[in-house]
Amino acid sequence: MKTLTIALLSLALAACAQGARDTKPARDYYGTLEPMASDAVYFVVTDRFVNGDTSNDHREQGGPDPATRTFDRPVPGAPPGQSDNIGYLGGDFKGLLDNADYIRDMGFGAVWLTPIIDNPDQAFTGGDAVTWGGAFQDRGKTGYHGYWGVDFYRLDEHLPSRDLDFAGLTGGLKRHGLKTVLDIVANHGSPSFTMPVDQPKYGEIYRDGVLVADHQNLAPEQLDPAHNPLHRFFHNQKDLVQLSNIDDTNPPVLDYFVDAYSQWIDQGADAFRIDTIRHMPPAFWKRFSDRIRAKRPGFFMFGEAFDYKAENIAPFTWARNGGVSVLDFPLKERMAQVFGRKRGDFSLLAERLYLTDGPYANPYELMTFYDNHDMPRLDASDEGFIDAHHWLFTARGIPVIYYGSEVGFERGRAEHAGNRNYFGQQRIDAARGNPIRESLKRIAKVREASPALQRGLQLNVELRGDRTVFYRVYEHAGQAQIALVLLNKGDAAAQFEVSEYLQAGRWRAALGGGEVDVAEGGSLRASVPAHGVEVYFLDRPVVREDLRLALDHAMGHAWRR
């Protein structure tokens, strides 16, 4: 009886001690509270996704002249068995909406689509002729991609259907659980000079059908904005190839774009991706973002600043410059090295995370990716794609996947060499069961259900060789979760034993299933298969002291104040 009494007393004291630990004052631990962080993003070039409505193909557009027709323009010089196309191929809103469940089923919460605005109705006849694998070449190309805006208030006629406009698309996507990220452009319009004969719409800008600016096929240095009202939207210095260079200092220009893009917000756009953001100064984006957010507080935006140096792209994220997030190009560069054919060391990623004292306003709000439409697709094996997705959906940032990467579509291909080729319904129907897609779906679903993986602080334990161990910790507003992430990109199973910062409790395995009880001061042992991932969750507040101290430091140094 005495032994039993002592045992019961010991249990009671242990329970009290545990209760005391669990009732320590709650602290906030999070990387970001941005709502968009919950939603992984699937990026489509709309014309190249799925042709859901052939009645809007406009196959005769541009007339019979082979130099100006707009539909189906193969790039010459393709090697046998390869192709690329610089004409319209029919992808539209209906094709996207018809496959919303396909996207949602993979665990994505948002779709980023290329610009929807009206583009010219002929192929461009100026500039340098497009060649296989070439770059900065536009002769023979059309505005199928949407980035050659002419009227920023009207839809490109190739995208809507009779019963499906942009508002219908965004509403339909929402019914499937998907937000809409709209790609916007303010730096440039269409190609505007070097044409043998001035072509309709090229170099022109309209406001809902009314002409407001015209380059008149003149070289930038020939423009006379001081005396010709049609030139006042443009700088008289060249910027990108033959594209018009919009004058960011002209107040009516700002009014034009704020009003245009506010219209698309009113029709359901949930966020903006800003094209060529670094080609206009931060002062312009500060004015633009302030006015957009005055109408829609907290509206999320991220920009494309194609630069692998963090110090060059980070200023756009600072509040005084507009507080616009950016695509994480510096991390992308290292991801290609780690997950591509060279299979580099995980340590290459560590210094590009900038988890503390980095240049970004908030590294957890960066858009993380490994390729897109403006660069060669990731050149990797199936296992390389699987490993890349395991990283993207567990590490800090908001993951973005380019259409087709779920099956390794056109891997390694650059623009004008297949990067933006047509995907199509047949490939979508065949994608289910693909090993890349199935592994992507598994880890994306884990992230989708985890506040720690979406918004938690990241605390690295090991990034070395083919192995990675880190924590993601979220504790805010009564919700608490600790995630322990184990990654193995090696060709054989890897054994992990983790004790550093490991809090006692019952940890559940998200992928392998089952639970592991960890005693105070104990360790967690796990085997992770080749090219595999495991995530263990503990849904309790942080009570371990050294973990608290590490998180306090991370919380105090994660953001640029």
CSV table of N, CA and C in Angstrom, one decimal, residues 124-131 135-141 194 238 241-242 416:
chain,number,residue,atom,x,y,z
A,124,PHE,N,3.6,40.1,-84.9
A,124,PHE,CA,4.5,41.2,-85.0
A,124,PHE,C,5.4,41.1,-86.1
A,125,THR,N,5.6,42.1,-86.9
A,125,THR,CA,6.5,42.1,-88.1
A,125,THR,C,7.8,42.8,-87.9
A,126,GLY,N,8.0,43.4,-86.7
A,126,GLY,CA,9.3,44.1,-86.4
A,126,GLY,C,10.3,43.2,-85.6
A,127,GLY,N,11.3,43.8,-85.1
A,127,GLY,CA,12.3,43.2,-84.3
A,127,GLY,C,13.0,42.1,-85.0
A,128,ASP,N,13.6,41.2,-84.2
A,128,ASP,CA,14.4,40.0,-84.7
A,128,ASP,C,13.5,38.8,-84.8
A,129,ALA,N,13.7,38.0,-85.9
A,129,ALA,CA,12.9,36.8,-86.1
A,129,ALA,C,13.1,35.8,-85.0
A,130,VAL,N,12.0,35.2,-84.5
A,130,VAL,CA,12.1,34.1,-83.6
A,130,VAL,C,12.8,32.9,-84.2
A,131,THR,N,13.8,32.4,-83.5
A,131,THR,CA,14.5,31.2,-83.9
A,131,THR,C,14.4,30.1,-82.8
A,135,ALA,N,16.3,34.0,-77.8
A,135,ALA,CA,15.8,34.8,-76.7
A,135,ALA,C,15.7,36.3,-77.2
A,136,PHE,N,14.9,37.1,-76.6
A,136,PHE,CA,14.7,38.5,-77.0
A,136,PHE,C,14.4,38.6,-78.5
A,137,GLN,N,13.6,37.7,-79.0
A,137,GLN,CA,13.2,37.8,-80.4
A,137,GLN,C,11.7,37.8,-80.5
A,138,ASP,N,11.1,38.7,-81.3
A,138,ASP,CA,9.7,38.8,-81.3
A,138,ASP,C,9.1,38.8,-82.7
A,139,ARG,N,9.8,38.9,-83.8
A,139,ARG,CA,9.2,38.9,-85.1
A,139,ARG,C,8.6,37.5,-85.4
A,140,GLY,N,7.3,37.6,-85.7
A,140,GLY,CA,6.5,36.4,-86.0
A,140,GLY,C,5.7,36.0,-84.8
A,141,LYS,N,5.9,36.6,-83.6
A,141,LYS,CA,5.2,36.2,-82.4
A,141,LYS,C,3.9,37.0,-82.2
A,194,THR,N,10.0,49.5,-85.1
A,194,THR,CA,10.8,48.7,-86.0
A,194,THR,C,9.9,47.9,-87.0
A,238,LYS,N,14.7,53.6,-74.6
A,238,LYS,CA,14.4,52.2,-74.8
A,238,LYS,C,14.5,51.4,-73.5
A,241,VAL,N,13.6,45.2,-75.5
A,241,VAL,CA,13.4,45.0,-76.9
A,241,VAL,C,12.6,46.1,-77.6
A,242,GLN,N,11.5,45.8,-78.3
A,242,GLN,CA,10.8,46.8,-78.9
A,242,GLN,C,9.5,47.2,-78.1
A,416,HIS,N,10.8,29.4,-76.6
A,416,HIS,CA,11.1,29.1,-78.0
A,416,HIS,C,11.8,27.8,-78.2
